[in-house]
PDB file of C-alpha atoms in Angstrom:
ATOM      1  CA  UNK A   1      55.022  45.880  20.317  1.00 77.00           C
ATOM      2  CA  UNK A   2      52.234  44.564  22.509  1.00 80.00           C
ATOM      3  CA  UNK A   3      51.358  48.314  23.531  1.00 83.00           C
ATOM      4  CA  UNK A   4      51.319  49.297  19.879  1.00 87.00           C
ATOM      5  CA  UNK A   5      48.890  46.426  18.857  1.00 89.00           C
ATOM      6  CA  UNK A   6      46.733  47.304  21.997  1.00 88.00           C
ATOM      7  CA  UNK A   7      46.245  50.828  20.712  1.00 88.00           C
ATOM      8  CA  UNK A   8      45.753  49.628  17.140  1.00 89.00           C
ATOM      9  CA  UNK A   9      42.798  47.338  18.347  1.00 90.00           C
ATOM     10  CA  UNK A  10      41.445  49.993  20.458  1.00 88.00           C
ATOM     11  CA  UNK A  11      41.358  52.512  17.542  1.00 87.00           C
ATOM     12  CA  UNK A  12      39.911  49.858  15.195  1.00 89.00           C
ATOM     13  CA  UNK A  13      37.181  48.952  17.657  1.00 89.00           C
ATOM     14  CA  UNK A  14      36.445  52.735  18.161  1.00 87.00           C
ATOM     15  CA  UNK A  15      35.829  52.898  14.408  1.00 88.00           C
ATOM     16  CA  UNK A  16      33.355  50.096  14.353  1.00 89.00           C
ATOM     17  CA  UNK A  17      31.521  51.334  17.560  1.00 87.00           C
ATOM     18  CA  UNK A  18      30.586  54.503  15.725  1.00 84.00           C
ATOM     19  CA  UNK A  19      29.054  55.085  12.207  1.00 87.00           C
ATOM     20  CA  UNK A  20      32.379  56.143  10.709  1.00 86.00           C
ATOM     21  CA  UNK A  21      33.470  52.744   9.810  1.00 89.00           C
ATOM     22  CA  UNK A  22      30.165  51.675   8.412  1.00 92.00           C
ATOM     23  CA  UNK A  23      29.642  54.889   6.400  1.00 92.00           C
ATOM     24  CA  UNK A  24      33.078  54.896   4.952  1.00 92.00           C
ATOM     25  CA  UNK A  25      33.202  51.220   4.063  1.00 92.00           C
ATOM     26  CA  UNK A  26      29.607  51.437   2.685  1.00 93.00           C
ATOM     27  CA  UNK A  27      30.333  54.435   0.666  1.00 93.00           C
ATOM     28  CA  UNK A  28      33.591  52.989  -0.619  1.00 93.00           C
ATOM     29  CA  UNK A  29      31.870  49.774  -1.646  1.00 92.00           C
ATOM     30  CA  UNK A  30      28.997  51.469  -3.324  1.00 93.00           C
ATOM     31  CA  UNK A  31      31.183  53.649  -5.294  1.00 92.00           C
ATOM     32  CA  UNK A  32      33.601  50.691  -6.127  1.00 91.00           C
ATOM     33  CA  UNK A  33      30.811  48.568  -7.149  1.00 90.00           C
ATOM     34  CA  UNK A  34      29.518  51.190  -9.654  1.00 91.00           C
ATOM     35  CA  UNK A  35      32.897  51.705 -11.217  1.00 89.00           C
ATOM     36  CA  UNK A  36      33.381  48.013 -11.413  1.00 89.00           C
ATOM     37  CA  UNK A  37      29.980  47.347 -13.169  1.00 89.00           C
ATOM     38  CA  UNK A  38      30.689  50.312 -15.649  1.00 89.00           C
ATOM     39  CA  UNK A  39      34.082  48.824 -16.562  1.00 86.00           C
ATOM     40  CA  UNK A  40      32.765  45.229 -16.663  1.00 85.00           C
ATOM     41  CA  UNK A  41      30.038  46.320 -19.170  1.00 86.00           C
ATOM     42  CA  UNK A  42      32.476  48.222 -21.382  1.00 83.00           C
ATOM     43  CA  UNK A  43      35.130  45.245 -21.252  1.00 80.00           C
ATOM     44  CA  UNK A  44      32.286  42.756 -22.245  1.00 79.00           C
ATOM     45  CA  UNK A  45      30.668  44.962 -24.874  1.00 81.00           C
ATOM     46  CA  UNK A  46      34.378  46.006 -26.480  1.00 76.00           C
ATOM     47  CA  UNK A  47      35.293  42.166 -26.531  1.00 73.00           C
ATOM     48  CA  UNK A  48      31.877  41.254 -28.348  1.00 76.00           C
ATOM     49  CA  UNK A  49      32.307  43.967 -30.974  1.00 75.00           C
ATOM     50  CA  UNK A  50      35.930  42.909 -31.610  1.00 70.00           C
ATOM     51  CA  UNK A  51      34.880  39.239 -32.007  1.00 68.00           C
ATOM     52  CA  UNK A  52      31.989  40.156 -34.300  1.00 67.00           C
ATOM     53  CA  UNK A  53      34.359  42.464 -36.451  1.00 65.00           C
ATOM     54  CA  UNK A  54      37.202  39.809 -36.533  1.00 59.00           C
ATOM     55  CA  UNK A  55      39.466  42.219 -35.004  1.00 53.00           C
ATOM     56  CA  UNK A  56      40.408  40.118 -31.850  1.00 52.00           C
ATOM     57  CA  UNK A  57      43.487  38.577 -33.502  1.00 50.00           C
ATOM     58  CA  UNK A  58      45.969  35.997 -31.860  1.00 47.00           C
ATOM     59  CA  UNK A  59      45.955  38.128 -28.631  1.00 51.00           C
ATOM     60  CA  UNK A  60      42.504  38.583 -26.943  1.00 60.00           C
ATOM     61  CA  UNK A  61      41.873  41.911 -24.833  1.00 67.00           C
ATOM     62  CA  UNK A  62      43.938  41.964 -21.738  1.00 74.00           C
ATOM     63  CA  UNK A  63      41.635  42.081 -18.563  1.00 78.00           C
ATOM     64  CA  UNK A  64      44.391  43.602 -16.512  1.00 78.00           C
ATOM     65  CA  UNK A  65      45.103  46.544 -18.869  1.00 79.00           C
ATOM     66  CA  UNK A  66      41.626  47.010 -20.138  1.00 78.00           C
ATOM     67  CA  UNK A  67      39.678  46.622 -17.003  1.00 83.00           C
ATOM     68  CA  UNK A  68      41.551  46.131 -13.700  1.00 84.00           C
ATOM     69  CA  UNK A  69      43.915  49.032 -14.210  1.00 85.00           C
ATOM     70  CA  UNK A  70      41.067  51.577 -14.918  1.00 86.00           C
ATOM     71  CA  UNK A  71      39.202  50.338 -11.962  1.00 87.00           C
ATOM     72  CA  UNK A  72      42.062  50.639  -9.552  1.00 85.00           C
ATOM     73  CA  UNK A  73      42.769  54.211 -11.012  1.00 84.00           C
ATOM     74  CA  UNK A  74      39.073  55.018 -10.066  1.00 87.00           C
ATOM     75  CA  UNK A  75      39.621  53.652  -6.611  1.00 88.00           C
ATOM     76  CA  UNK A  76      42.299  56.262  -5.910  1.00 87.00           C
ATOM     77  CA  UNK A  77      39.844  58.876  -6.712  1.00 88.00           C
ATOM     78  CA  UNK A  78      37.495  57.371  -4.102  1.00 91.00           C
ATOM     79  CA  UNK A  79      40.292  57.304  -1.610  1.00 90.00           C
ATOM     80  CA  UNK A  80      40.707  61.134  -2.045  1.00 89.00           C
ATOM     81  CA  UNK A  81      37.353  61.530  -0.495  1.00 90.00           C
ATOM     82  CA  UNK A  82      37.089  58.727   2.165  1.00 91.00           C
ATOM     83  CA  UNK A  83      40.509  58.867   3.645  1.00 91.00           C
ATOM     84  CA  UNK A  84      40.077  62.430   5.447  1.00 92.00           C
ATOM     85  CA  UNK A  85      37.076  60.624   7.076  1.00 90.00           C
ATOM     86  CA  UNK A  86      39.271  57.969   8.625  1.00 90.00           C
ATOM     87  CA  UNK A  87      41.889  60.104   9.942  1.00 89.00           C
ATOM     88  CA  UNK A  88      40.172  63.237  10.948  1.00 88.00           C
ATOM     89  CA  UNK A  89      39.016  61.984  14.268  1.00 84.00           C
ATOM     90  CA  UNK A  90      42.372  60.172  15.356  1.00 82.00           C
ATOM     91  CA  UNK A  91      43.690  63.164  17.408  1.00 82.00           C
ATOM     92  CA  UNK A  92      41.028  65.826  16.916  1.00 80.00           C
ATOM     93  CA  UNK A  93      38.376  63.764  18.911  1.00 77.00           C
ATOM     94  CA  UNK A  94      40.886  63.013  21.751  1.00 76.00           C
ATOM     95  CA  UNK A  95      41.511  66.803  22.008  1.00 76.00           C
ATOM     96  CA  UNK A  96      37.669  67.551  21.887  1.00 77.00           C
ATOM     97  CA  UNK A  97      36.754  64.962  24.297  1.00 75.00           C
ATOM     98  CA  UNK A  98      39.727  65.960  26.620  1.00 69.00           C
ATOM     99  CA  UNK A  99      41.007  62.363  26.657  1.00 73.00           C
ATOM    100  CA  UNK A 100      44.282  63.645  25.122  1.00 70.00           C
ATOM    101  CA  UNK A 101      45.628  64.546  28.507  1.00 69.00           C
ATOM    102  CA  UNK A 102      45.057  61.101  29.741  1.00 71.00           C
ATOM    103  CA  UNK A 103      46.652  59.661  26.588  1.00 70.00           C
ATOM    104  CA  UNK A 104      49.772  61.842  26.974  1.00 68.00           C
ATOM    105  CA  UNK A 105      50.238  60.979  30.651  1.00 71.00           C
ATOM    106  CA  UNK A 106      50.025  57.219  30.172  1.00 72.00           C
ATOM    107  CA  UNK A 107      53.047  55.063  30.275  1.00 75.00           C
ATOM    108  CA  UNK A 108      53.330  54.823  26.511  1.00 76.00           C
ATOM    109  CA  UNK A 109      55.729  56.860  24.404  1.00 81.00           C
ATOM    110  CA  UNK A 110      54.555  59.346  21.862  1.00 80.00           C
ATOM    111  CA  UNK A 111      55.543  56.917  18.968  1.00 86.00           C
ATOM    112  CA  UNK A 112      53.907  53.960  20.365  1.00 86.00           C
ATOM    113  CA  UNK A 113      50.621  55.836  20.514  1.00 86.00           C
ATOM    114  CA  UNK A 114      51.170  57.160  16.995  1.00 89.00           C
ATOM    115  CA  UNK A 115      52.085  53.774  15.514  1.00 91.00           C
ATOM    116  CA  UNK A 116      48.984  52.384  17.206  1.00 90.00           C
ATOM    117  CA  UNK A 117      46.675  54.900  15.674  1.00 90.00           C
ATOM    118  CA  UNK A 118      48.340  54.340  12.308  1.00 93.00           C
ATOM    119  CA  UNK A 119      47.924  50.673  12.364  1.00 93.00           C
ATOM    120  CA  UNK A 120      44.277  50.974  13.546  1.00 92.00           C
ATOM    121  CA  UNK A 121      43.478  53.322  10.502  1.00 92.00           C
ATOM    122  CA  UNK A 122      45.409  50.920   8.266  1.00 94.00           C
ATOM    123  CA  UNK A 123      43.107  48.209   9.711  1.00 93.00           C
ATOM    124  CA  UNK A 124      39.970  49.865   8.453  1.00 93.00           C
ATOM    125  CA  UNK A 125      41.653  50.733   5.174  1.00 94.00           C
ATOM    126  CA  UNK A 126      42.559  47.043   4.935  1.00 93.00           C
ATOM    127  CA  UNK A 127      38.721  46.129   5.360  1.00 93.00           C
ATOM    128  CA  UNK A 128      38.042  48.652   2.438  1.00 92.00           C
ATOM    129  CA  UNK A 129      40.388  46.909   0.176  1.00 92.00           C
ATOM    130  CA  UNK A 130      39.237  43.444   1.337  1.00 92.00           C
ATOM    131  CA  UNK A 131      35.824  44.348  -0.214  1.00 90.00           C
ATOM    132  CA  UNK A 132      37.301  44.572  -3.663  1.00 89.00           C
ATOM    133  CA  UNK A 133      38.874  41.165  -3.454  1.00 89.00           C
ATOM    134  CA  UNK A 134      35.319  39.704  -3.906  1.00 88.00           C
ATOM    135  CA  UNK A 135      34.879  41.510  -7.210  1.00 86.00           C
ATOM    136  CA  UNK A 136      38.445  40.480  -8.284  1.00 86.00           C
ATOM    137  CA  UNK A 137      37.643  36.928  -7.414  1.00 86.00           C
ATOM    138  CA  UNK A 138      34.870  36.974  -9.851  1.00 84.00           C
ATOM    139  CA  UNK A 139      37.126  37.844 -12.545  1.00 81.00           C
ATOM    140  CA  UNK A 140      39.426  34.987 -11.693  1.00 82.00           C
ATOM    141  CA  UNK A 141      36.407  32.647 -11.832  1.00 81.00           C
ATOM    142  CA  UNK A 142      35.036  33.845 -15.183  1.00 76.00           C
ATOM    143  CA  UNK A 143      38.194  35.254 -16.776  1.00 72.00           C
ATOM    144  CA  UNK A 144      41.889  34.867 -16.810  1.00 76.00           C
ATOM    145  CA  UNK A 145      43.550  37.903 -15.213  1.00 79.00           C
ATOM    146  CA  UNK A 146      47.317  37.996 -14.370  1.00 81.00           C
ATOM    147  CA  UNK A 147      47.607  37.684 -10.637  1.00 82.00           C
ATOM    148  CA  UNK A 148      51.219  39.223 -10.301  1.00 86.00           C
ATOM    149  CA  UNK A 149      50.267  42.794 -11.637  1.00 85.00           C
ATOM    150  CA  UNK A 150      47.184  42.544  -9.528  1.00 87.00           C
ATOM    151  CA  UNK A 151      49.231  41.748  -6.357  1.00 90.00           C
ATOM    152  CA  UNK A 152      51.719  44.631  -7.018  1.00 91.00           C
ATOM    153  CA  UNK A 153      48.777  47.071  -7.559  1.00 90.00           C
ATOM    154  CA  UNK A 154      47.487  46.113  -4.227  1.00 91.00           C
ATOM    155  CA  UNK A 155      50.924  46.643  -2.623  1.00 92.00           C
ATOM    156  CA  UNK A 156      50.880  50.127  -4.235  1.00 92.00           C
ATOM    157  CA  UNK A 157      47.447  50.850  -2.888  1.00 92.00           C
ATOM    158  CA  UNK A 158      48.569  49.940   0.701  1.00 94.00           C
ATOM    159  CA  UNK A 159      51.493  52.284   0.496  1.00 94.00           C
ATOM    160  CA  UNK A 160      49.327  55.026  -1.023  1.00 93.00           C
ATOM    161  CA  UNK A 161      46.826  54.508   1.835  1.00 93.00           C
ATOM    162  CA  UNK A 162      49.658  54.429   4.447  1.00 94.00           C
ATOM    163  CA  UNK A 163      50.957  57.787   3.003  1.00 93.00           C
ATOM    164  CA  UNK A 164      47.440  59.382   3.218  1.00 93.00           C
ATOM    165  CA  UNK A 165      46.998  58.095   6.818  1.00 94.00           C
ATOM    166  CA  UNK A 166      50.409  59.365   8.116  1.00 93.00           C
ATOM    167  CA  UNK A 167      49.641  62.756   6.679  1.00 93.00           C
ATOM    168  CA  UNK A 168      46.086  62.679   7.877  1.00 92.00           C
ATOM    169  CA  UNK A 169      47.276  61.837  11.449  1.00 92.00           C
ATOM    170  CA  UNK A 170      49.643  65.009  11.557  1.00 92.00           C
ATOM    171  CA  UNK A 171      46.762  67.317  10.438  1.00 92.00           C
ATOM    172  CA  UNK A 172      44.413  65.823  12.950  1.00 89.00           C
ATOM    173  CA  UNK A 173      46.960  66.511  15.655  1.00 86.00           C
ATOM    174  CA  UNK A 174      46.851  70.114  14.747  1.00 87.00           C
ATOM    175  CA  UNK A 175      43.212  70.999  15.659  1.00 85.00           C
ATOM    176  CA  UNK A 176      40.415  69.681  18.034  1.00 84.00           C
ATOM    177  CA  UNK A 177      37.731  70.073  15.301  1.00 86.00           C
ATOM    178  CA  UNK A 178      37.188  67.007  13.216  1.00 87.00           C
ATOM    179  CA  UNK A 179      35.569  68.937  10.298  1.00 88.00           C
ATOM    180  CA  UNK A 180      38.395  71.337  10.073  1.00 90.00           C
ATOM    181  CA  UNK A 181      40.853  68.406  10.186  1.00 89.00           C
ATOM    182  CA  UNK A 182      38.910  66.615   7.436  1.00 89.00           C
ATOM    183  CA  UNK A 183      38.777  69.604   5.254  1.00 92.00           C
ATOM    184  CA  UNK A 184      42.418  70.422   5.622  1.00 92.00           C
ATOM    185  CA  UNK A 185      43.389  66.920   4.923  1.00 92.00           C
ATOM    186  CA  UNK A 186      41.224  66.700   1.702  1.00 92.00           C
ATOM    187  CA  UNK A 187      42.852  70.007   0.600  1.00 92.00           C
ATOM    188  CA  UNK A 188      46.326  68.768   1.109  1.00 90.00           C
ATOM    189  CA  UNK A 189      45.547  65.413  -0.558  1.00 89.00           C
ATOM    190  CA  UNK A 190      44.039  67.296  -3.616  1.00 88.00           C
ATOM    191  CA  UNK A 191      47.165  69.421  -3.750  1.00 88.00           C
ATOM    192  CA  UNK A 192      49.515  66.233  -3.881  1.00 85.00           C
ATOM    193  CA  UNK A 193      47.178  64.950  -6.427  1.00 83.00           C
ATOM    194  CA  UNK A 194      47.131  67.690  -8.891  1.00 80.00           C
ATOM    195  CA  UNK A 195      50.651  68.997  -8.345  1.00 80.00           C
ATOM    196  CA  UNK A 196      52.025  67.118 -11.442  1.00 71.00           C
ATOM    197  CA  UNK A 197      49.455  68.915 -13.550  1.00 70.00           C
ATOM    198  CA  UNK A 198      51.043  72.076 -12.605  1.00 68.00           C
ATOM    199  CA  UNK A 199      54.339  70.874 -13.922  1.00 60.00           C
ATOM    200  CA  UNK A 200      52.789  69.297 -17.041  1.00 64.00           C
ATOM    201  CA  UNK A 201      51.530  72.785 -18.276  1.00 62.00           C
ATOM    202  CA  UNK A 202      55.008  74.276 -17.742  1.00 61.00           C
ATOM    203  CA  UNK A 203      57.797  74.360 -20.256  1.00 57.00           C
ATOM    204  CA  UNK A 204      59.167  71.079 -18.869  1.00 60.00           C
ATOM    205  CA  UNK A 205      62.774  70.748 -17.428  1.00 68.00           C
ATOM    206  CA  UNK A 206      63.481  70.310 -13.761  1.00 68.00           C
ATOM    207  CA  UNK A 207      60.209  71.919 -12.429  1.00 70.00           C
ATOM    208  CA  UNK A 208      58.153  69.344 -14.418  1.00 73.00           C
ATOM    209  CA  UNK A 209      60.410  66.646 -13.027  1.00 75.00           C
ATOM    210  CA  UNK A 210      60.125  67.750  -9.249  1.00 77.00           C
ATOM    211  CA  UNK A 211      56.261  68.239  -9.478  1.00 77.00           C
ATOM    212  CA  UNK A 212      56.050  64.719 -11.000  1.00 76.00           C
ATOM    213  CA  UNK A 213      58.115  63.114  -8.343  1.00 79.00           C
ATOM    214  CA  UNK A 214      56.094  64.833  -5.620  1.00 81.00           C
ATOM    215  CA  UNK A 215      52.873  63.719  -7.003  1.00 82.00           C
ATOM    216  CA  UNK A 216      51.458  61.001  -4.708  1.00 85.00           C
ATOM    217  CA  UNK A 217      49.470  59.467  -7.639  1.00 84.00           C
ATOM    218  CA  UNK A 218      52.135  59.278 -10.403  1.00 83.00           C
ATOM    219  CA  UNK A 219      54.196  56.739  -8.136  1.00 85.00           C
ATOM    220  CA  UNK A 220      51.387  54.378  -8.237  1.00 86.00           C
ATOM    221  CA  UNK A 221      51.183  53.780 -12.068  1.00 83.00           C
ATOM    222  CA  UNK A 222      54.001  51.252 -12.235  1.00 85.00           C
ATOM    223  CA  UNK A 223      52.547  49.157  -9.485  1.00 87.00           C
ATOM    224  CA  UNK A 224      49.374  48.843 -11.463  1.00 82.00           C
ATOM    225  CA  UNK A 225      51.590  47.525 -14.395  1.00 82.00           C
ATOM    226  CA  UNK A 226      53.202  44.915 -12.251  1.00 82.00           C
ATOM    227  CA  UNK A 227      56.542  46.812 -11.722  1.00 84.00           C
ATOM    228  CA  UNK A 228      57.835  47.329  -8.283  1.00 85.00           C
ATOM    229  CA  UNK A 229      60.425  50.201  -8.636  1.00 85.00           C
ATOM    230  CA  UNK A 230      62.518  50.991  -5.612  1.00 89.00           C
ATOM    231  CA  UNK A 231      62.173  54.792  -6.559  1.00 89.00           C
ATOM    232  CA  UNK A 232      58.462  54.435  -5.700  1.00 90.00           C
ATOM    233  CA  UNK A 233      59.075  52.195  -2.780  1.00 92.00           C
ATOM    234  CA  UNK A 234      61.386  54.864  -1.297  1.00 93.00           C
ATOM    235  CA  UNK A 235      59.067  57.646  -2.074  1.00 92.00           C
ATOM    236  CA  UNK A 236      56.057  56.058  -0.252  1.00 93.00           C
ATOM    237  CA  UNK A 237      58.017  54.798   2.813  1.00 94.00           C
ATOM    238  CA  UNK A 238      59.744  58.138   3.204  1.00 94.00           C
ATOM    239  CA  UNK A 239      56.248  59.804   2.846  1.00 93.00           C
ATOM    240  CA  UNK A 240      55.000  57.598   5.568  1.00 94.00           C
ATOM    241  CA  UNK A 241      58.081  58.017   7.831  1.00 95.00           C
ATOM    242  CA  UNK A 242      57.938  61.879   7.324  1.00 94.00           C
ATOM    243  CA  UNK A 243      54.303  62.107   8.184  1.00 92.00           C
ATOM    244  CA  UNK A 244      54.619  59.955  11.289  1.00 93.00           C
ATOM    245  CA  UNK A 245      57.703  62.114  12.237  1.00 93.00           C
ATOM    246  CA  UNK A 246      55.613  65.307  11.841  1.00 92.00           C
ATOM    247  CA  UNK A 247      52.764  63.808  13.929  1.00 91.00           C
ATOM    248  CA  UNK A 248      55.319  62.875  16.677  1.00 88.00           C
ATOM    249  CA  UNK A 249      56.664  66.487  16.701  1.00 89.00           C
ATOM    250  CA  UNK A 250      53.208  67.944  16.856  1.00 86.00           C
ATOM    251  CA  UNK A 251      52.123  65.466  19.773  1.00 82.00           C
ATOM    252  CA  UNK A 252      55.409  66.376  21.627  1.00 80.00           C
ATOM    253  CA  UNK A 253      54.498  69.968  21.322  1.00 78.00           C
ATOM    254  CA  UNK A 254      51.053  69.284  22.640  1.00 67.00           C
ATOM    255  CA  UNK A 255      52.556  67.490  25.622  1.00 66.00           C
ATOM    256  CA  UNK A 256      54.929  70.349  26.652  1.00 64.00           C
ATOM    257  CA  UNK A 257      52.196  73.033  26.098  1.00 61.00           C
ATOM    258  CA  UNK A 258      49.797  71.033  28.243  1.00 53.00           C
TER     259      UNK A 258
END
């Protein structure tokens, strides 16, 4: 375990020793802040209009449903663009710089290296999500959101990010060009995003159900509602495990071909 944590620390340090971490976190923070301000203005304006028209009733507008859920849905859109930037260098840069040989001949197992890189990328992703907690804290100070749906939503975002990273590691291990790795990763992420749209335009039936299950985004919806369904948990955990397995096979091939 200490070897895995050491690699994770090295990976996380390498992110912040280059512009990657600052560009990714900065871009994410900027876009998140924009969506947050837009949704906050909409929520405040809608609340004032309903109060003026006497339409509020006994139940006020729900900040979780009318504001937090739409914001977190927009976060998934941002992740579609920033996650490839996190994973594209993990193995591609090792191959380009020639350090992959040193890594593969070290006394570390392939799985230790892979898990270390995975945790390092998850660490940077965790920093990104930590930025959003500041904005959510403001809502708790001036509003009354429910914390349980918010907590499950962040659990879902962590699982979604882990799925993206595991797949990104595999794609990065296939090439030595970071741009190619980033482009391929974005393309695959986009395909997993829109696959349910393909099923929605069909006549329904088993094909629609299969595409809906394969969609990496559809499984996040229940988390944002405060529901932790074992079906979604199994999907994300299986996705992460499969992505890491493919990465291990790719690295093993690289070891023998080298």
